[in-house]
Every structure is written in C-alpha cells, then in structure tokens.
Coordinates of C-alpha atoms in Angstrom, one line a residue:
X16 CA -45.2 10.1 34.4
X17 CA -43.2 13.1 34.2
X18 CA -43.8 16.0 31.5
X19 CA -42.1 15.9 28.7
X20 CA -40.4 18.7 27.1
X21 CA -42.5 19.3 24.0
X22 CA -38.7 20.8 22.5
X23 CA -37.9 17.3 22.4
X24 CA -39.0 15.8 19.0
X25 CA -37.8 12.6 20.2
X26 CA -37.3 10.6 23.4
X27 CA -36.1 6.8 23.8
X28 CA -36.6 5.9 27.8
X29 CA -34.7 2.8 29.4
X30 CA -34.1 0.9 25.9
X31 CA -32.5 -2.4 26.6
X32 CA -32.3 -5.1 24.0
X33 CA -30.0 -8.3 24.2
X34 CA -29.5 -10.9 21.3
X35 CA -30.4 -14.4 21.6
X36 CA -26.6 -15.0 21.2
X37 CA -26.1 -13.3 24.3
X38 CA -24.9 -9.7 23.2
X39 CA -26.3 -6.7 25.5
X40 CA -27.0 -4.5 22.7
X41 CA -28.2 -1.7 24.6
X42 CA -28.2 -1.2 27.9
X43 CA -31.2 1.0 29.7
X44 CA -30.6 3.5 27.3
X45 CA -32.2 7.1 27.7
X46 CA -32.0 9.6 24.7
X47 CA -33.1 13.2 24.1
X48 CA -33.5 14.6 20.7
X49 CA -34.8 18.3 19.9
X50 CA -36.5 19.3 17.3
X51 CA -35.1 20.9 14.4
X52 CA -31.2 19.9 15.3
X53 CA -28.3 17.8 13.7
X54 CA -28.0 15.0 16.6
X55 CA -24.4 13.0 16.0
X56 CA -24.7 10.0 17.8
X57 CA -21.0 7.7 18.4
X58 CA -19.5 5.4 19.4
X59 CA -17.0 2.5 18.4
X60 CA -18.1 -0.7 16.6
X61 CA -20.6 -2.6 18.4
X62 CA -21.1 0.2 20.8
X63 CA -25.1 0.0 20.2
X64 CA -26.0 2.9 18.0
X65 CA -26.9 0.9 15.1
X66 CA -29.3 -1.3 16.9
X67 CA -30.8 1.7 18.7
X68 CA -31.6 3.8 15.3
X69 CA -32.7 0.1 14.4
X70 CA -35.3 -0.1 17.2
X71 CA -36.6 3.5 16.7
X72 CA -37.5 2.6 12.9
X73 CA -39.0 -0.3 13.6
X74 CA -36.5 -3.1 12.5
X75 CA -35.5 -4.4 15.7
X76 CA -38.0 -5.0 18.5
X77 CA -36.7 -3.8 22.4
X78 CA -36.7 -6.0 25.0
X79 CA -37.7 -3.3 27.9
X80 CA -38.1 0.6 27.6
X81 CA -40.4 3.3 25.7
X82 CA -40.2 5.8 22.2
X83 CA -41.9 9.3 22.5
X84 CA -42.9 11.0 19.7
X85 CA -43.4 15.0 20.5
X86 CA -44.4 13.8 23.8
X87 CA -46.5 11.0 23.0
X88 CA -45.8 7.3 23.7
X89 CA -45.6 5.7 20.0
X90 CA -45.3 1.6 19.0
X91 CA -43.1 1.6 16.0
X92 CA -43.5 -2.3 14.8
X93 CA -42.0 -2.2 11.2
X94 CA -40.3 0.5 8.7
X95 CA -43.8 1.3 7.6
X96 CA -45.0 2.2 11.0
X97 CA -41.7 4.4 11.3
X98 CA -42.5 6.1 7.8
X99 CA -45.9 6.5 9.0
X100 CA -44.3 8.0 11.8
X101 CA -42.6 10.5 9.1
X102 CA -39.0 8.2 10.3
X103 CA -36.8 7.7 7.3
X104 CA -33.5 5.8 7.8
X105 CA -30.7 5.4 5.9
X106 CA -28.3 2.1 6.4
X107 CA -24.5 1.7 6.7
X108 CA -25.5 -1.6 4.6
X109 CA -27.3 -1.0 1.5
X110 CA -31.1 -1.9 1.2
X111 CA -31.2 -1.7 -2.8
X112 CA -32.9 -4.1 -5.5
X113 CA -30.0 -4.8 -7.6
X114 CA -32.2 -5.7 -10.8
X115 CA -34.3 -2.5 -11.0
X116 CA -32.8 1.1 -12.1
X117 CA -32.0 4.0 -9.4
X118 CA -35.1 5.8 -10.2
X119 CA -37.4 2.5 -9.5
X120 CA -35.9 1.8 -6.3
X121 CA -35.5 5.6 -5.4
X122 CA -39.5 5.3 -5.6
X123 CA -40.4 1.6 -4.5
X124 CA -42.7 1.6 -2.3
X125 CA -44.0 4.9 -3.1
X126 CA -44.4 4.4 -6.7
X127 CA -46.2 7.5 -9.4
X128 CA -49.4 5.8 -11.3
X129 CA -52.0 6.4 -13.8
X130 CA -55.5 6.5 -12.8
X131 CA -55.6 3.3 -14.2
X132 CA -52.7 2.1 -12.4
X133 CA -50.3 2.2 -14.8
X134 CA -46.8 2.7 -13.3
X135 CA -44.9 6.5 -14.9
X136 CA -41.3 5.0 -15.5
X137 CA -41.1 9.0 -16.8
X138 CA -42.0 10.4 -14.0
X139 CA -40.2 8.6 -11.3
X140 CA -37.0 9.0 -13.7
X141 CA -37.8 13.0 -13.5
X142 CA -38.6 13.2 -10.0
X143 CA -35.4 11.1 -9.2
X144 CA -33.4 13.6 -11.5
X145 CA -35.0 16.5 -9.5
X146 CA -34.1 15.3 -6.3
X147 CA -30.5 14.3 -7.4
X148 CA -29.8 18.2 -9.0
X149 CA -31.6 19.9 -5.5
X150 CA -29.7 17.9 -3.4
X151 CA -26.2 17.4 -5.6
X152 CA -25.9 13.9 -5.1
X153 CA -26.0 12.7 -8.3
X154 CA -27.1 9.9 -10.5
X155 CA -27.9 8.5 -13.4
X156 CA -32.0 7.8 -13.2
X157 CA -31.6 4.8 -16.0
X158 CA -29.0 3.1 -14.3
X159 CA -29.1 -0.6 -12.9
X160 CA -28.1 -0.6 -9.7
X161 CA -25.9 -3.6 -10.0
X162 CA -23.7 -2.0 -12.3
X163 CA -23.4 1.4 -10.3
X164 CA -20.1 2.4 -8.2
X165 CA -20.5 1.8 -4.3
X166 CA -20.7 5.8 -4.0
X167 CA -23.4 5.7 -6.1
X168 CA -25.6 3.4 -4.7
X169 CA -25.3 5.1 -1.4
X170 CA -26.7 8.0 -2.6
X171 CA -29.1 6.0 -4.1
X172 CA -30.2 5.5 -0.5
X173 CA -30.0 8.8 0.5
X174 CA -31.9 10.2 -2.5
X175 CA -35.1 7.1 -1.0
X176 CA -35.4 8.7 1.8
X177 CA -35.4 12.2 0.9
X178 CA -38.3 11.5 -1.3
X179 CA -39.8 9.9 1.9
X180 CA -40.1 13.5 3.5
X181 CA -39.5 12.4 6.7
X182 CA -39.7 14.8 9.4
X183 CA -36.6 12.6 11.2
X184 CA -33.9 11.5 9.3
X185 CA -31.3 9.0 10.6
X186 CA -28.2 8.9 8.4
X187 CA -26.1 5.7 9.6
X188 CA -22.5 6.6 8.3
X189 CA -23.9 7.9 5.0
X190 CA -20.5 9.6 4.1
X191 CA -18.3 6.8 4.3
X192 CA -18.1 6.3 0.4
X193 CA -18.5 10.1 -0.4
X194 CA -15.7 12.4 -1.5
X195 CA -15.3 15.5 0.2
X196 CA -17.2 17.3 -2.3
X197 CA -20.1 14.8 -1.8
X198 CA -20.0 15.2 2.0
X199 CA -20.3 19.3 1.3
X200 CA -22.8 18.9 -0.5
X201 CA -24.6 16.2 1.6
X202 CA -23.8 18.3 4.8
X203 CA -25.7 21.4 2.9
X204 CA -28.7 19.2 1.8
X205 CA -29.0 18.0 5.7
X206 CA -28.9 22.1 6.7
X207 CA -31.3 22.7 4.6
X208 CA -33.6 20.4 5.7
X209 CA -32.8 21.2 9.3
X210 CA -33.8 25.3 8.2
X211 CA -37.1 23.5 7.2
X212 CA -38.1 22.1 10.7
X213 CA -36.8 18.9 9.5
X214 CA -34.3 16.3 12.5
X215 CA -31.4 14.6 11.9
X216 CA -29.9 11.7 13.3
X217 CA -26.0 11.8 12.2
X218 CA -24.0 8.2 13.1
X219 CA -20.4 8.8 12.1
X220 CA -17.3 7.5 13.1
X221 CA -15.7 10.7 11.7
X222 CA -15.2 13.0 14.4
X223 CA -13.9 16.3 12.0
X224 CA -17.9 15.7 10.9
X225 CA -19.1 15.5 14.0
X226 CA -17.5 18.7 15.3
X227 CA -18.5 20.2 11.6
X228 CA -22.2 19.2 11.4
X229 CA -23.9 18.6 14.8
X230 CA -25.5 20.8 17.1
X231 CA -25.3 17.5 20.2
X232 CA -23.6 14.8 20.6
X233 CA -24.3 11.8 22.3
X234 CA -21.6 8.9 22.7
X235 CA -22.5 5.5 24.0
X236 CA -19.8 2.8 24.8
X237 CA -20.8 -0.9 25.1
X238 CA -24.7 -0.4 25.1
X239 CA -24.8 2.6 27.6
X240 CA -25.0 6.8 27.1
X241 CA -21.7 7.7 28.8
X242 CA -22.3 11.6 27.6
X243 CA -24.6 14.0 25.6
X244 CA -23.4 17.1 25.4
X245 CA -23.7 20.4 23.2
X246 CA -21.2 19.8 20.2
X247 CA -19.2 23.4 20.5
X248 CA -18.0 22.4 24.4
X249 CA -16.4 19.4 23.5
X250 CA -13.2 18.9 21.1
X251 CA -12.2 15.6 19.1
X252 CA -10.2 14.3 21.4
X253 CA -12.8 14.6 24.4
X254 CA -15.2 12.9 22.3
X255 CA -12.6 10.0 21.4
X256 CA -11.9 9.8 25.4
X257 CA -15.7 9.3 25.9
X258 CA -15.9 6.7 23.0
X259 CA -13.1 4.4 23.7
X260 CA -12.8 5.0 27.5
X261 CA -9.1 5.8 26.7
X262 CA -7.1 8.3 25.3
X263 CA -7.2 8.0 21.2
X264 CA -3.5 9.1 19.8
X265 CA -5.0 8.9 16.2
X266 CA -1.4 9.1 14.7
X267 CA 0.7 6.7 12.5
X268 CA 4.0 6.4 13.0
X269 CA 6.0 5.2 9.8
X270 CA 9.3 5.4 9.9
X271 CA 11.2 6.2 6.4
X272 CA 12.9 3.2 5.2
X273 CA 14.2 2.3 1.4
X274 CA 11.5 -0.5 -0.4
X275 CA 12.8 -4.0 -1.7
X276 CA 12.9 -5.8 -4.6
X277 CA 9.8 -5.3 -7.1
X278 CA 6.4 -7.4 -6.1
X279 CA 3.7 -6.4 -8.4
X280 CA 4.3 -5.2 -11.8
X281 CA 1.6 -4.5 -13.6
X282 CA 1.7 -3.3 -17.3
X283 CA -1.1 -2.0 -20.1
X284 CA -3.8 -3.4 -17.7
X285 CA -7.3 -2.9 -19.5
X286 CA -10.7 -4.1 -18.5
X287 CA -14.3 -4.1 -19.8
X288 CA -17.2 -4.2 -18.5
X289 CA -20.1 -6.4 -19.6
X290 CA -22.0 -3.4 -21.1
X291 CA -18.8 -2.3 -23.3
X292 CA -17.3 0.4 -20.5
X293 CA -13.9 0.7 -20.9
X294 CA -13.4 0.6 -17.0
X295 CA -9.2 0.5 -17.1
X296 CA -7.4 2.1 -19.7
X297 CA -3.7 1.0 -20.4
X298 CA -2.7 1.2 -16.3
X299 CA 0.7 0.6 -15.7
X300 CA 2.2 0.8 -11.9
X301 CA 5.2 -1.0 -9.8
X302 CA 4.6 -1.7 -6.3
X303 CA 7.6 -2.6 -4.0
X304 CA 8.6 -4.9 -0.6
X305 CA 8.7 -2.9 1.8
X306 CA 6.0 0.2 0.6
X307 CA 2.5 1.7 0.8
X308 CA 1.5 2.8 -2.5
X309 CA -1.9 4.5 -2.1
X310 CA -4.1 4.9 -4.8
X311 CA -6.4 7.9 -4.8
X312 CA -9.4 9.4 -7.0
X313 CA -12.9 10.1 -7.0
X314 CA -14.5 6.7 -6.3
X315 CA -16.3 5.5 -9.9
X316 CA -12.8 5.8 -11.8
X317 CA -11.2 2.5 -12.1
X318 CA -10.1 1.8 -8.2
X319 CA -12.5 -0.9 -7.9
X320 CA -12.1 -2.7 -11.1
X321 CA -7.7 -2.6 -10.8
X322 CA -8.0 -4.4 -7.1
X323 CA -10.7 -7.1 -8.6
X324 CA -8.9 -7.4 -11.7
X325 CA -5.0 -8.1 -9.2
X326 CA -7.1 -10.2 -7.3
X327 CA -8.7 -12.3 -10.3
X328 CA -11.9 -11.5 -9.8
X329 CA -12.3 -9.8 -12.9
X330 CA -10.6 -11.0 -16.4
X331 CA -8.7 -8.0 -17.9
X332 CA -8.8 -7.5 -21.7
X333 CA -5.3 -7.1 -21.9
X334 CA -2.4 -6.1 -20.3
X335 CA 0.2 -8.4 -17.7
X336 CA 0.0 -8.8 -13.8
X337 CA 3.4 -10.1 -12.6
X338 CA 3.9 -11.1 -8.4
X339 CA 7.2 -11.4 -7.5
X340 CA 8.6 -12.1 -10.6
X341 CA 6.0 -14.5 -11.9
X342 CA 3.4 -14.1 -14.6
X343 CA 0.4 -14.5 -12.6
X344 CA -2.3 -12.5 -15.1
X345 CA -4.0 -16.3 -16.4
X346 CA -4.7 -17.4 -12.4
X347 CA -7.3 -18.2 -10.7
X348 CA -8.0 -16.6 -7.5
X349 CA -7.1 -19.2 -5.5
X350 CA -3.5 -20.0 -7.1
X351 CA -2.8 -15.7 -6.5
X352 CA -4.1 -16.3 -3.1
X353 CA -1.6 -19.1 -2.4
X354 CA 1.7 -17.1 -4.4
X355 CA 1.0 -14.8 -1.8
X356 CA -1.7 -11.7 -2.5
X357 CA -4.2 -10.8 -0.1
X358 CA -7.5 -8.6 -0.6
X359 CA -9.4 -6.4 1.9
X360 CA -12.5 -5.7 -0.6
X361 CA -14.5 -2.8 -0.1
X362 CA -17.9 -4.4 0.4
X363 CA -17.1 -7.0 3.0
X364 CA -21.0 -8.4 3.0
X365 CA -20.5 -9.2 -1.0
X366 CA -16.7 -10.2 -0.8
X367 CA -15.1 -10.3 1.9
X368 CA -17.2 -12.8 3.9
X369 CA -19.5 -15.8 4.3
X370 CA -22.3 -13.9 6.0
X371 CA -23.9 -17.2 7.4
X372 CA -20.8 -18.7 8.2
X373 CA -19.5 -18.5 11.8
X374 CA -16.6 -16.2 11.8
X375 CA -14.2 -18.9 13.4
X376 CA -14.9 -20.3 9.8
X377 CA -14.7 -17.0 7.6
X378 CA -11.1 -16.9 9.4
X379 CA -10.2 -20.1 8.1
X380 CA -12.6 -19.9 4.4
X381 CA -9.0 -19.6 2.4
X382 CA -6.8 -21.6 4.2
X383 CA -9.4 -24.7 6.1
X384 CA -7.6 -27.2 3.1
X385 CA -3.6 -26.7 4.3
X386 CA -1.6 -27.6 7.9
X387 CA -1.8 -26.6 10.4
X388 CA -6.1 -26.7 10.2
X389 CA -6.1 -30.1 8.1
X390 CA -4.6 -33.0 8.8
X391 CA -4.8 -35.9 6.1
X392 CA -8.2 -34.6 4.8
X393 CA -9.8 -33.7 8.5
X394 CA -10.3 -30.4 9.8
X395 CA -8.2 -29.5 13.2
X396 CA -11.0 -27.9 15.5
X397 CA -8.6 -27.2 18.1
X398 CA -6.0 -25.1 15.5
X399 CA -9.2 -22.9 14.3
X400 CA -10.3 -22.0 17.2
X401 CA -6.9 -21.5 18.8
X402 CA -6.4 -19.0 15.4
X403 CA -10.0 -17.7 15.7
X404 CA -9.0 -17.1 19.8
X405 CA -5.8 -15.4 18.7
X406 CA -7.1 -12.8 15.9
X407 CA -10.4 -12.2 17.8
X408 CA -8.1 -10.9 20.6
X409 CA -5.6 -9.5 18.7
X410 CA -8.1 -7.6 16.3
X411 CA -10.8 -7.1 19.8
X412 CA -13.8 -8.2 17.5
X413 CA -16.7 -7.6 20.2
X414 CA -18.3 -10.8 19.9
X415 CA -19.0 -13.5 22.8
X416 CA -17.5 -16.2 20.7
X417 CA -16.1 -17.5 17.6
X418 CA -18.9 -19.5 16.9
X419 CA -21.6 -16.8 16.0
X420 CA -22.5 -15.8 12.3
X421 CA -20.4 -13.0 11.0
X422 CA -23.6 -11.3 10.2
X423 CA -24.5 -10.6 13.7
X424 CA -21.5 -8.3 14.2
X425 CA -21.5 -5.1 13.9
X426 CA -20.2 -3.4 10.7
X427 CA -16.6 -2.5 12.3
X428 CA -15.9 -6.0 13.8
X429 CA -17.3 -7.6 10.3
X430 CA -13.8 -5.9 8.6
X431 CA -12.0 -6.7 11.8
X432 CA -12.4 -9.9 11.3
X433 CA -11.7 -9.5 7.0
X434 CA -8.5 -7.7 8.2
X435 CA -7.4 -9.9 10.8
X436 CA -7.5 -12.7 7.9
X437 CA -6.0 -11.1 4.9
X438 CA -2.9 -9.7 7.3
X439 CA -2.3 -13.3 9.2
X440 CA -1.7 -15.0 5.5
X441 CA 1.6 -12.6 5.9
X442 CA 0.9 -12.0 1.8
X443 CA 3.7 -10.4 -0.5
X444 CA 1.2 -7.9 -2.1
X445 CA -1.9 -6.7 -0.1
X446 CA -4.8 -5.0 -1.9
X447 CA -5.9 -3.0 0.8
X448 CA -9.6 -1.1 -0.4
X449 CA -11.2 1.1 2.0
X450 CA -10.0 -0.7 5.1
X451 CA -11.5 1.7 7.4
X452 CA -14.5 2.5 5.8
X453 CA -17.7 2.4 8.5
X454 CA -15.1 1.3 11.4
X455 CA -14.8 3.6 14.2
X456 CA -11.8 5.6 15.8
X457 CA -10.0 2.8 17.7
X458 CA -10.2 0.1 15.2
X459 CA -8.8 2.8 12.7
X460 CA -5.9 3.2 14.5
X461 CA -5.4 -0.1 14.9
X462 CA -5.8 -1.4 11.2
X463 CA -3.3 1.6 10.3
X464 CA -0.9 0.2 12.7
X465 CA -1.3 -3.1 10.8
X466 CA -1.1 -2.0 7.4
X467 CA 2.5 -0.1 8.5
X468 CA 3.4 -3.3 10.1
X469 CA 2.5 -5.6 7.3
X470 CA 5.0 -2.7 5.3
X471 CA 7.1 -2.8 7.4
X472 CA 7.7 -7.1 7.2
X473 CA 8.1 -6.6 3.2
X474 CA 4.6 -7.0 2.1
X475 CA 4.0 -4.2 -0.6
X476 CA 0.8 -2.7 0.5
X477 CA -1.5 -1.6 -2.3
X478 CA -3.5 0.9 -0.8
X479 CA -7.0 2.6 -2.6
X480 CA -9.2 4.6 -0.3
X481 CA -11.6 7.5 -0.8
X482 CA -10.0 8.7 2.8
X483 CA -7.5 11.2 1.2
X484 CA -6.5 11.9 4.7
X485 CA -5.7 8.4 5.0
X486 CA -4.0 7.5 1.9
X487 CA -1.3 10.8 2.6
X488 CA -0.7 9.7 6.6
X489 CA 0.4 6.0 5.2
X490 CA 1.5 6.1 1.6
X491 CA 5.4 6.1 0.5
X492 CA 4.2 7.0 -2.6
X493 CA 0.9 8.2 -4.4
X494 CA -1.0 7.7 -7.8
X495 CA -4.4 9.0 -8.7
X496 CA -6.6 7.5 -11.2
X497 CA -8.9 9.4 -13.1
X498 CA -11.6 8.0 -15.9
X499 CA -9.7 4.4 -15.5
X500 CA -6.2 5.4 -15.8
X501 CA -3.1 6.5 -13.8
X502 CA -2.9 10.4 -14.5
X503 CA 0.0 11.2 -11.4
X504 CA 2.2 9.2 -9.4
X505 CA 4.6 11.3 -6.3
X506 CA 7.0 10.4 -4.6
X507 CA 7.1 13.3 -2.5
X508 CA 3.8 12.7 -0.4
X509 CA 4.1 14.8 2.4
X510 CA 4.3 17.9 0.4
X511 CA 1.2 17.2 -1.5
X512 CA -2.5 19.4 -0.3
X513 CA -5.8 18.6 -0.7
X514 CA -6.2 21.3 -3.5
X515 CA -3.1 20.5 -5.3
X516 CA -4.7 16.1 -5.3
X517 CA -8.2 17.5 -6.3
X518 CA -7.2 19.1 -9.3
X519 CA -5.6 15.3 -10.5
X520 CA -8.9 14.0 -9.1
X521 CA -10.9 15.9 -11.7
X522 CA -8.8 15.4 -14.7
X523 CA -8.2 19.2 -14.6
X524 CA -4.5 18.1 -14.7
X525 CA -2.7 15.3 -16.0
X526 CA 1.4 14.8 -15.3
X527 CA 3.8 14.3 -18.4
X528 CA 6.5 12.2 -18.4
X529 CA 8.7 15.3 -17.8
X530 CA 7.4 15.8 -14.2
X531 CA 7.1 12.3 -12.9

C-alpha cells in the first residue's frame, strides 16, 4: 500500500455503494481531507455527498472501498463507532426526540449523573445554556422540542454535536434554516473550532458559503469526484459548471406586468398556540392574480403559523381568510385544496409527503379520488404513471422509477417531487414556504422559473422564505413579519438592501400608515 500523507486527517479510497433499488450512490469514490481545514463538499441533489458523509459515520455500510483515519485503516459500523472515532455529524433531516426538552436531547446519549445515577436535569440545562451563549446559536434549554421553530431545532442539532467534541465535524446543509446573522455566527463557531485543530466537513448547496467558508472544495456529480480543488482558484460559476456539468445562469427573469383581480384576502388573522402563545397578531394582507408577494422575517415570528393557518392546518382564533371571493376561513383542508390553494410546506418529511408511499402515489395523494386517475371508483394505473412519467421528467427527480418510496430520494428530489405536485393542480393561491431550502443550484433555478411561471398564469404566489436573496429576486411586492404581525409591506422591491430589511426584521422599525 502506498504512504499516506499523515497531513491528511481523512482519506475515503474507491467508495462504491449502490441501493438495492438500483441507485449508484457512489461511484469508486476517492477523497482527501487535511487536517485542521474547512472541506466544502457539493454537488446537486442526489449527487452522492449525503450517502458518502453517511458511510464515513457509520450509517450506511459501503459496498467496496476503505476509510483512513490519520493514516490508519478504520471500520466505522455505527454512529457510535464514528463518535468513538471523535466523528460527529449533523443531518439535513433532523435526528431529535420530539417529547424531551433541548437540553435532554442536546445531552442524550451522553447524559451528566450523580454518583448514584441520578440524571442532573440542572446541569445538562446549564451546560446546554453554555454551549448556546459560546457558540451564539441560541435556545431555550426548557423547551420541548415539538413546539420549537424549524431554525431552532437545527441548532438543536448543531449544539449535540458540539458537545460531542468531535475532532471531525460534518455539517450536512446546517444553514439552510439560519438567518444571516445565524450563518455568521455559525461560520465563526466553525473558525474557531478549526483554530483548535478541529476538521470540518461543510455540505452546502450555497455557493456564496462555499467561496466564504472553505479552504477546498470537492464537487461530485452523479456518484463520482469530478474536481477538488483549493477554494480561492475557483469562482461560483466554475464550481456550478463542475456541479451541473452545464453552465448555471442562476438568474430569474420576471417581466413587470400589472396583478389581477384580488385572490386571498386575509383580515385580523390571529392564532394560538396550545401553550397560550399568541403566534399571529391581527395580520391583515391582500395577495393578487398575477403576483409574488414574499413574506420575509427572522424565521420563529409567525411565517409558519400564517401558511398552516391559509392552508387549514391550523384553526385561527379569529380573523377571516377569503379565496377568490369566497369565505373559505371554516374549511377543511381538503375543500381549500379543491377551490384552488396549494402548499409547498417547509418540512416536506412531516408535510409535504407520505414517506413510505411510492412517489408515483405522493403525486397523486390529493387528487387519486377525481378524473382523469379514477374512473367510477377505480384508480387509472396507466394516467398516474403517465403524470408520475411527465413531472418526474419535467421536475428531473433522479430516481430509476416512479415506483420507489419517496424516502429513498435524496433531500432535493423529495421537494421536487412536492413542487412538481402543488404547481400541476394549476392553484389560484400558492403558499410557497422555503421552496428551495436543502435543494441544490440547478433545481433552484428551476423551481424559481416555476414559481414566475405559475405568476405569470394568474396564480398569486404567496412566497415566505428565510432566503432574503430569494424573496427580493421574485417578489412584486414584500412584507415582513415580526413577533407575529405584519410590521412593512413595499411595493418598491428593487430598491430595498439588506440593512434597510434587517432593521424591519428586528422590530427596530415598524412602518405607519403614512409610509405604506
């Protein structure tokens, strides 16, 4: 066997794994990691990287190749062995037990006792609080997980394995629900760990991050290492090339045009959580045919509870939802689904699909009942998988067939497929919520194109993302919510910054009627 290079913290040699549904996973993979560096792996959905960081901490078995370890062939058979390994991981899909607090599943695992084995609820509370202030990703040590904001439970994860102290950290797209305050502050806890002798394993679809964070960069495309490369000799747009194997435009064209008659009119909307949180406070807005109104604000303030509350998920306290003209606030789900709304939810496992369910049928889970897929009580098989053949192609979900469980996709084709669904019902209002969140460059573009298309057919596009880059590129017009309520809305979106959106954001400013 060759020497290693005992720079290199980290070596995976010839890596090949392949599904039992026939998917080549990865593909002979070779990949060189040194210590003490900020490693950015990408790559578009499905490319491989999330089984590969899979395989190297112990969750997935491969089928052929080798892991070094500072030179030293290692067997890594489970998360513990990895941890043991001093391997940490944090997922793109959250590994949290809803029922216990943040602290408790900050420390499961790894839990502070007595000498007589009593479990220190005080100090796991305190050493969670510790970690949250050193590393600014804060949370509230008491809290039940189910009833935390998305962006909190993913710092929930990243707070478990930085109590872990492992020696290499793989972060799967750990900023996709962060705000850009989060993701500075993340990117500073990650430097800081790096000054300590720490590795990091950075998978992002974000390319600005790459080119911000990384000292290499390694692409892979359909299961193989097409390029690793030092981050400063490469630009954006080289790295899209390598990723997509075509040039990446990344730009939205949206032509002005004047909206339509008035879709969803929503008045004094209020909502309350089960443990007495006011969660909406009087929000009042007008979406139009023909309009992207994007919705932007510190995830935690309202966003999530106003698109489940429009799509009847949630019962408001008070207030009136009208589609089209019709009083649609006392409806069921289904009955808004069929008068024409449409939801992309922002946690696709939990909403957006059937995880078990082949995703021919998560294509057809809202519409199986109605022509042209039933016929006098009896499903068509040839319609839905004609429709499952069209949006698979249409939406290039890399899968070998329509008959596979959604959960065996990766991340990005699982919200293909929830986008390709919600857009082909050709709704009147679309609740769009982060529908680019963990999907890579190419497939961004592409569900941008279909939101402005979807626009620009008369839907009135309802659009809430913690992107504020993407909510300025597609919106006609913006509002921000702040503590549950609708502090700004502007017309005038291209002359909007960053700074100006962030004080809004904060609550530092509020409009008055004078200056809407």
């Amino acid at each position: 066997m060759a020497a290693t290079s005992p720079s290199y913290v980290l070596e995976l040699r010839g890596i090949t794994k392949r599904y039992p549904n026939g998917v080549l996973a990865n593909d002979h993979v070779d990949l060189r990691v040194r210590h003490g560096e900020i490693h950015a792996l990408v790559g578009e959905n499905g490319a491989g990287k999330t089984t590969l960081m899979k395989i190297l901490y112990g969750l997935e078995q491969p089928d052929s190749g080798e892991i070094l370890l500072d030179g030293q062939p290692t067997r890594i058979t489970s998360a513990d062995s990895a941890i043991k390994h001093g391997i940490g991981m944090v997922h793109q899909h959250f590994m949290l037990v809803p029922s216990l607090t943040v602290a408790e599943n900050v420390v499961l695992g790894r839990e502070l006792v007595r000498r007589i084995g009593i479990l220190r609820d005080d100090a796991a509370i305190e050493t969670t609080r510790q970690l949250s202030e050193q590393y600014g990703l804060h949370v509230d040590p008491n809290a039940r997980v189910d009833v935390i904001p998305v962006g909190e439970r993913q710092r929930v994860e990243i707070l478990k394995t930085l109590y872990r102290g492992a020696n290499i950290l793989i972060l799967d797209e750990p900023t996709a629900v962060l705000t850009p305050q989060e993701t500075h502050d993340l990117f500073r806890a990650v430097r800081t760990l790096v000054a300590q002798g720490k590795t990091v394993i950075f998978i992002t679809h974000k390319l600005r991050e790459v080119k911000e964070i990384s000292d290499t960069v390694t692409v892979i495309r359909r299961g193989k290492i097409v390029g690793s490369v030092p981050t400063a000799d490469v630009t954006r747009e080289e790295i899209a090339r390598l990723m997509v194997g075509r040039e990446v435009l990344n730009r939205v064209r949206k032509d002005p045009r004047p909206h339509g008659r008035l879709m969803l009119d929503v008045r004094d909307l209020n909502y309350v959580t089960a443990e007495g949180k006011r969660a909406l406070r009087d929000v009042s807005l007008q979406a139009y045919a023909g309009e992207i109104l994007g919705i932007a604000g510190v995830e935690g303030n309202g966003q999530t509870e106003l698109v489940e509350v429009l799509a009847g998920l949630l019962p408001p306290a008070a207030g009136t939802i009208t589609l089209d003209g019709k009083d649609v606030t006392a409806d069921a789900t289904r009955a808004r689904r069929e008068g024409g709304i449409a939801h992309i939810p922002e946690d696709r496992l939990e909403v957006g699909l059937a995880p078990d369910a082949s995703i021919e049928d998560n294509l057809l889970i809202d519409r199986y009942y109605r022509p042209p897929y039933s016929h006098n009580g009896f499903l068509d098989a040839k319609a839905s998988a004609e429709s499952a053949r069209v949006a698979i192609a249409d939406y290039d979900v890399r899968t070998p067939n329509a008959k596979i469980p959604a959960r065996s996709l990766s991340g990005g084709n699982m919200q293909k497929i929830v986008v390709a669904r919600e857009l082909s019902a050709a709704p009147k209002v679309l609740l769009a919520a982060q529908p680019t969140r963990g999907v890579d460059i190419g497939a961004t573009e592409l569900v941008h194109r279909q939101l402005v298309a979807a626009r620009d057919h008369g839907a009135a596009v309802l659009l809430i993302s913690a992107d504020l880059g993407e909510v300025r590129i597609l919106s006609d017009r913006l509002a921000v919510m702040y503590n549950g309520e609708i502090v700004a809305v502007f017309d005038d979106v291209p002359s909007l910054t960053d700074e100006e959106l962030g004080y809004y954001m904060l609550g530092v400013k509020r409009q008055t009627k004078s200056d809407s």
